[in-house]
Short mmCIF file of C-alpha atoms and ligand atoms in Angstrom, two decimals:
data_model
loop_
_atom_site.label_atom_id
_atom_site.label_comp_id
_atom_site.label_asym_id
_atom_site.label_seq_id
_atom_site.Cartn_x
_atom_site.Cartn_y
_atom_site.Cartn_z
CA UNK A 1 13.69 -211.76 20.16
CA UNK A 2 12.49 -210.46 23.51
CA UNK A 3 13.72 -207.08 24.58
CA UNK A 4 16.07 -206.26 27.42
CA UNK A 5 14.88 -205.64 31.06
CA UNK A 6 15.95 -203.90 33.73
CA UNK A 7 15.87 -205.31 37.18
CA UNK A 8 16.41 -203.22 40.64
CA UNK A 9 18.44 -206.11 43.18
CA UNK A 10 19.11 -203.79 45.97
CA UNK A 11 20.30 -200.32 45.11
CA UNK A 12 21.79 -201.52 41.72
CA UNK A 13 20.54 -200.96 38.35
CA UNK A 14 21.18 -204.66 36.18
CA UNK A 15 20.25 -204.72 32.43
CA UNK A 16 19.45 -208.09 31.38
CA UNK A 17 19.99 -208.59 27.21
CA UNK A 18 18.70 -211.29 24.78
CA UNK A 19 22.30 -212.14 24.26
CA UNK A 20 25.99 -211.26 25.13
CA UNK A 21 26.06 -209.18 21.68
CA UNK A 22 23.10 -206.95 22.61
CA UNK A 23 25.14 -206.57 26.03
CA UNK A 24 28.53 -205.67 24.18
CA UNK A 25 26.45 -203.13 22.00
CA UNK A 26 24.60 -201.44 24.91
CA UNK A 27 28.21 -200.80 26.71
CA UNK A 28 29.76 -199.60 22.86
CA UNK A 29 26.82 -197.24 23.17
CA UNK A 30 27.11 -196.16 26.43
CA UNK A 31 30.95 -195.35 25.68
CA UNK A 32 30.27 -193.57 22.68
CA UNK A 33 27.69 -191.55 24.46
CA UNK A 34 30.41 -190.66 27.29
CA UNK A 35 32.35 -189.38 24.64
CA UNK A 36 29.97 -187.50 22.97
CA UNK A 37 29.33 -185.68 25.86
CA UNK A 38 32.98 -185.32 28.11
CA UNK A 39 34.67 -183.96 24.39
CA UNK A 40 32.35 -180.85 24.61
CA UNK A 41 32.27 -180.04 27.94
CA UNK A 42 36.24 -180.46 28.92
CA UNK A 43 37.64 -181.08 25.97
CA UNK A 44 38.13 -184.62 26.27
CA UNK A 45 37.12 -188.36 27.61
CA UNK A 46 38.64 -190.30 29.90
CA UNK A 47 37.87 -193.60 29.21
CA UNK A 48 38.81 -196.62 31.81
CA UNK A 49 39.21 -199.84 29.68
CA UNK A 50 39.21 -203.65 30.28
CA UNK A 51 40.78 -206.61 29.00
CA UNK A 52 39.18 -210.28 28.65
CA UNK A 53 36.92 -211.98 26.25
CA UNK A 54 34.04 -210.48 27.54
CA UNK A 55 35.09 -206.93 26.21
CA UNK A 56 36.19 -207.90 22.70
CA UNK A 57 32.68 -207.20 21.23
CA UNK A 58 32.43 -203.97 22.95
CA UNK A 59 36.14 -203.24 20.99
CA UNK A 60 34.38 -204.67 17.68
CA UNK A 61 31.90 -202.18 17.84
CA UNK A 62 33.42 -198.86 19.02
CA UNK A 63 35.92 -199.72 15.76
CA UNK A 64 33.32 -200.08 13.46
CA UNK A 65 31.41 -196.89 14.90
CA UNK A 66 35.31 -195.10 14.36
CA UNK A 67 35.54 -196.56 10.44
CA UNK A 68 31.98 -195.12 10.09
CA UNK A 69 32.97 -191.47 10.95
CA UNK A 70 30.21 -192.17 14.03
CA UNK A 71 33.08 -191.65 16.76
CA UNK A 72 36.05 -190.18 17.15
CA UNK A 73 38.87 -191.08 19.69
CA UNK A 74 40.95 -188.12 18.54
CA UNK A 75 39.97 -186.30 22.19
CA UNK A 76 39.92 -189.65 23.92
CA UNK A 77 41.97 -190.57 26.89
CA UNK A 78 42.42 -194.14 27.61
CA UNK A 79 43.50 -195.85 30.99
CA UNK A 80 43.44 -199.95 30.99
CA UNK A 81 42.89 -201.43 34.33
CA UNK A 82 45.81 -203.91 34.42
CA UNK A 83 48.68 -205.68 32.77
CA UNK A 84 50.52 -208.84 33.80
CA UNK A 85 54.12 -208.29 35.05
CA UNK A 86 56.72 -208.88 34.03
CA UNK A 87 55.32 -208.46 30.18
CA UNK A 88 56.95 -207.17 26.93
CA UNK A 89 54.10 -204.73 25.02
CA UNK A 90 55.14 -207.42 22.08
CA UNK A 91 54.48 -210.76 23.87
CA UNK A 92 50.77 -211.34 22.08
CA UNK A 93 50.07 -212.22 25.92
CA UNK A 94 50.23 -208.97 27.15
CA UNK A 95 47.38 -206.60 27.73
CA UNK A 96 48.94 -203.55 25.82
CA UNK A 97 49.47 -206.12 22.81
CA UNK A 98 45.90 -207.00 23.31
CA UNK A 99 44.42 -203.62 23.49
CA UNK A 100 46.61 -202.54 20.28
CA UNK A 101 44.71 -205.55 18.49
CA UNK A 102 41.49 -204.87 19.30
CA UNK A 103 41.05 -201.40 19.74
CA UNK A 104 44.39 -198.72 19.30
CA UNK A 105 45.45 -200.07 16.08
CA UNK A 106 41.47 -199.79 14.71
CA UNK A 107 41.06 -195.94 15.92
CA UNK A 108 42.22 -192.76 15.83
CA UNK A 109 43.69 -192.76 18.87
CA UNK A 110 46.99 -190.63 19.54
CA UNK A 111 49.42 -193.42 20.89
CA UNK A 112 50.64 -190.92 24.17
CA UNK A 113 47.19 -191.01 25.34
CA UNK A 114 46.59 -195.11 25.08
CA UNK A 115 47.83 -195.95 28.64
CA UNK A 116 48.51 -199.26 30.09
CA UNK A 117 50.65 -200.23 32.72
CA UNK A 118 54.30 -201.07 31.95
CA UNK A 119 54.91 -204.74 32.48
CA UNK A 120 58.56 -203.72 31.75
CA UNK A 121 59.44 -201.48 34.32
CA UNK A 122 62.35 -202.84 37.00
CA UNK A 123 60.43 -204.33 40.20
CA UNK A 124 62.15 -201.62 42.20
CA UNK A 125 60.16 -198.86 40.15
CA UNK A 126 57.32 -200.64 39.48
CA UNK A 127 55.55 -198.83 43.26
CA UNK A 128 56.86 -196.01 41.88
CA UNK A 129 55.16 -195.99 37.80
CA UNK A 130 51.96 -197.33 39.65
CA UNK A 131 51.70 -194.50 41.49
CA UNK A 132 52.75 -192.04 38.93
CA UNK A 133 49.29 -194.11 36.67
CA UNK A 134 46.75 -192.18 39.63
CA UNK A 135 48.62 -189.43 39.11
CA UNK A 136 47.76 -189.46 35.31
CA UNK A 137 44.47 -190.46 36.21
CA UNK A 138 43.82 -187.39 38.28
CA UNK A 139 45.63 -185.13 36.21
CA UNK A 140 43.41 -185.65 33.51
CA UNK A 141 40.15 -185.23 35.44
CA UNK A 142 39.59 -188.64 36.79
CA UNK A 143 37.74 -191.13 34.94
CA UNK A 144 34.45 -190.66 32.71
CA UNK A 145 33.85 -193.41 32.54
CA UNK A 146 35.37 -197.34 33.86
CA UNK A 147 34.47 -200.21 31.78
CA UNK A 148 34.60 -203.72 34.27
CA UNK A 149 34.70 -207.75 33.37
CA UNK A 150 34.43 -209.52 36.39
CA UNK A 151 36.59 -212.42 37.36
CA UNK A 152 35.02 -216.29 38.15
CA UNK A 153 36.49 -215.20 41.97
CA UNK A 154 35.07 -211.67 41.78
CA UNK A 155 37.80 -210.08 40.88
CA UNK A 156 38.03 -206.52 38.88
CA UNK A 157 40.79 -205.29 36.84
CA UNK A 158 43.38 -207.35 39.05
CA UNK A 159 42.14 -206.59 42.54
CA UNK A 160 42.02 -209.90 43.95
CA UNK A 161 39.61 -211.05 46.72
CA UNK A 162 40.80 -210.09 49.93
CA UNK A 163 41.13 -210.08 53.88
CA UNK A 164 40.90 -206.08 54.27
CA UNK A 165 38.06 -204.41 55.43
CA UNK A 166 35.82 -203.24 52.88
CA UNK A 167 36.86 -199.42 53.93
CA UNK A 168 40.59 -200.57 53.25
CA UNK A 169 39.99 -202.49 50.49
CA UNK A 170 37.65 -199.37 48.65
CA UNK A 171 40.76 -197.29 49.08
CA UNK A 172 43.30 -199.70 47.65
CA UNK A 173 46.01 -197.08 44.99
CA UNK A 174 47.23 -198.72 41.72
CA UNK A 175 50.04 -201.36 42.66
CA UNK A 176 51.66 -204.68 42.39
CA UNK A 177 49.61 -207.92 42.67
CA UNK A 178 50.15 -211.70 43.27
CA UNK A 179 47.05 -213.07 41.12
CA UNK A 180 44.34 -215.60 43.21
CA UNK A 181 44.90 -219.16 42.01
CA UNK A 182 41.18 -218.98 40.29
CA UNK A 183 42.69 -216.18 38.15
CA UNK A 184 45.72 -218.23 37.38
CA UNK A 185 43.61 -221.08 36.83
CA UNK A 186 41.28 -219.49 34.27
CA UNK A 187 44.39 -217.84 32.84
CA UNK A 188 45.82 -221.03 31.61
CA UNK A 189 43.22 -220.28 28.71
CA UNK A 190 45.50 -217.88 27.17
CA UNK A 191 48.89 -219.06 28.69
CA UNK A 192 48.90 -222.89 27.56
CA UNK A 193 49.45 -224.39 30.69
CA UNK A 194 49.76 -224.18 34.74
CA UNK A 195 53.62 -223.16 34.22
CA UNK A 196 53.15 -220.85 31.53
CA UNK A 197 50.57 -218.25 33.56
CA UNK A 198 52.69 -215.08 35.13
CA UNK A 199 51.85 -214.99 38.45
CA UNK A 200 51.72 -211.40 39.15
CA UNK A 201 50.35 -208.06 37.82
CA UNK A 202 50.14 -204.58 37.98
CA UNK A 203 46.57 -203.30 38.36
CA UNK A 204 44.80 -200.26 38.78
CA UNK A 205 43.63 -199.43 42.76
CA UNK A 206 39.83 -200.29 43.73
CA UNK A 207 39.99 -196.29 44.76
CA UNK A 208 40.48 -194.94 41.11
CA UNK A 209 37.95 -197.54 39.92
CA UNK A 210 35.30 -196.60 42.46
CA UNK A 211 36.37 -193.08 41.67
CA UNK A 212 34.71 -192.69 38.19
CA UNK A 213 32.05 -190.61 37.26
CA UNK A 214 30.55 -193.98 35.80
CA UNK A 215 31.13 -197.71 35.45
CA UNK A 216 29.68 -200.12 33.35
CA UNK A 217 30.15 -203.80 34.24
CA UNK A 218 29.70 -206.40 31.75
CA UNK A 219 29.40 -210.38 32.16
CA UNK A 220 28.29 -212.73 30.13
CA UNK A 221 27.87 -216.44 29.93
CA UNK A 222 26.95 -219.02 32.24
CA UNK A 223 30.12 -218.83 33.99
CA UNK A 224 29.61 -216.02 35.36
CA UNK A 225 26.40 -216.43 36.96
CA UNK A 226 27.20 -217.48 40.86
CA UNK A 227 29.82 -214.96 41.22
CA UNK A 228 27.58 -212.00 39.70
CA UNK A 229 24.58 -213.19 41.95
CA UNK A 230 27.18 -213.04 45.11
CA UNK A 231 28.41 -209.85 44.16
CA UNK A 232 24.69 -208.15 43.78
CA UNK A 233 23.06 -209.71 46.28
CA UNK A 234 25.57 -211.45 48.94
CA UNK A 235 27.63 -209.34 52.23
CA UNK A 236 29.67 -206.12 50.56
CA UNK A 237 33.06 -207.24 51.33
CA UNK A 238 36.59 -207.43 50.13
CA UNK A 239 35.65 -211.27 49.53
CA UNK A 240 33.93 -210.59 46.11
CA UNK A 241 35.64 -207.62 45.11
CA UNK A 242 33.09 -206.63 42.73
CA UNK A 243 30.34 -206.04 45.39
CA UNK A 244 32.17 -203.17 46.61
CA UNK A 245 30.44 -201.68 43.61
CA UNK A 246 27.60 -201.32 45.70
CA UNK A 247 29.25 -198.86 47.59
CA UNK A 248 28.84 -196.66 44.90
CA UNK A 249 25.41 -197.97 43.19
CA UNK A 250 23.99 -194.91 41.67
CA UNK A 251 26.60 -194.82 39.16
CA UNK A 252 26.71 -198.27 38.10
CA UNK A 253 25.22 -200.13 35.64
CA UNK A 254 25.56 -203.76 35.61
CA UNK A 255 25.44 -204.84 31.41
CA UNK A 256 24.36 -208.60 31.38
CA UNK A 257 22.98 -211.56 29.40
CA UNK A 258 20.53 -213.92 30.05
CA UNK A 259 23.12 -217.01 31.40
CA UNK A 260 24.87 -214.35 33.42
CA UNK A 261 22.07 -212.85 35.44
CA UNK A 262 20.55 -216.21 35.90
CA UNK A 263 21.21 -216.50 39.30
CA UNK A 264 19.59 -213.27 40.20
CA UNK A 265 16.07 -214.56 40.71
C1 GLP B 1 40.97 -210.98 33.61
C2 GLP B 1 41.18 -209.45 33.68
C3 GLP B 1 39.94 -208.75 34.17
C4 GLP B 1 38.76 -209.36 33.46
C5 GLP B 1 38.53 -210.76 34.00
C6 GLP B 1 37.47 -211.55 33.28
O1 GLP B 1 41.92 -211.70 34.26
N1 GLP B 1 42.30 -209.02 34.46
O2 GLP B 1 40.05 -207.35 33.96
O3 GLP B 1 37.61 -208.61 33.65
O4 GLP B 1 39.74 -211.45 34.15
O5 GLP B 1 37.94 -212.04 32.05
P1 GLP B 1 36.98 -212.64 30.93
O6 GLP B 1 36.24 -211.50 30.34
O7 GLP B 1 37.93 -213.27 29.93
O8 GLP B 1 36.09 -213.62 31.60
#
């Protein structure tokens, strides 16, 4: 099996695996390493977490790393990017059911510090609990570090392409969100059918994401491929969410597979 290889396209550091599983483990690693090192020097990790296919590997491994004594969440913070609204934590649809399933129920994780955005909140709070979620954020420290997915439109966490300036869009707080009808479309996967999909979310700001100390961005599969290409080496703009990330390059590391990156040339 040939090894992984790192390519420079622009400023941004891309790691190409043999397959999406090598991917998945490099990002477990890298997340275990952020812990290993945040617990120590402040007493505990922030970790910024995703929700998708792509990340379900990465979940796989950090909980068999936890049943293996290997890593501890017991000093971990978690933050999830997004949730759909409105959601019940119970509806097996919803990201805080998700992230229970694959991760919170498989670690020791205290349940106060497992955050995800309330899909229950009344819509005349909902401003109001979005912007008390970057409060959290910066009260613990910020982020260590933000694992991404990135939508078929270039979408991360639920910040949908957009009109703004890239300056606006970077600065974008945690909010309410009517999702683009290629997210909608590709969440009819998971929902059933065109009626079924919830058409609006709660996601975490582009500021707090561009905010942590690191991000890793995983994609695999062929799917990905033209949007990942656009994002690394098309115009930085509000467009393709994801190549705001180039804004911030030196902390980035871009975690893909072979059918992912190959549109990168
Ligand atoms: C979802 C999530 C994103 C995720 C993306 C890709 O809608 N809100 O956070 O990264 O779309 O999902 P997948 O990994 O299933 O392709």
């Amino acid at each position: 099996m040939p090894a992984e290889r790192t390519l420079h396209v622009a400023d941004s550091t891309v790691i190409v695996f043999p397959d999406a599983d090598a991917a998945s483990r490099a990002a477990a690693d890298r997340i275990a390493r952020v812990v290993a090192e945040a617990v120590p020097a402040r007493g505990k990790a922030v970790l910024g977490l995703a929700t998708g296919a792509t990340p379900e590997k990465v979940y796989d491994d950090l909980a068999a790393r936890a049943k293996a004594g290997s890593l501890s969440f017991r000093h971990v913070v978690t933050y999830n990017l997004d949730e759909y609204y409105p959601i019940q934590p119970l509806d097996p649809l919803s990201y805080r059911y998700y992230m229970h399933r694959n991760l919170f129920s498989r670690v020791d994780l205290a349940p106060n510090r497992a955050h995800v955005l309330d899909g229950t909140v009344p819509e005349a709070a909902a401003a109001g609990h979005a912007a008390e979620f970057d409060r959290w954020i910066e009260a613990d420290g910020g982020l260590d570090v933000q694992l991404l997915g990135i939508g078929r439109n270039g979408h991360i966490g639920f910040n949908e392409p957009s009109e703004l300036s890239p300056a606006e869009f970077a600065d974008l707080p945690t909010r309410m969100v009517d999702l683009h009808p290629v997210t909608k479309a590709d969440a009819v996967r998971e929902f059933g059918s065109p009626d079924a999909v919830i058409p609006r979310a709660l996601t975490m700001g582009v500021r707090q994401i561009l905010a942590a100390r690191s991000i890793i961005m995983l994609a695999t599969g062929p799917k990905k491929a033209p949007i990942v290409a656009q994002a690394l080496k098309g115009p930085v703009t509000a467009a393709v969410p994801a190549s705001l990330l180039r804004t911030v390059a030196d902390k980035v590391v871009w975690l893909l597979d072979g059918p992912a990156a190959a549109e990168l040339g």
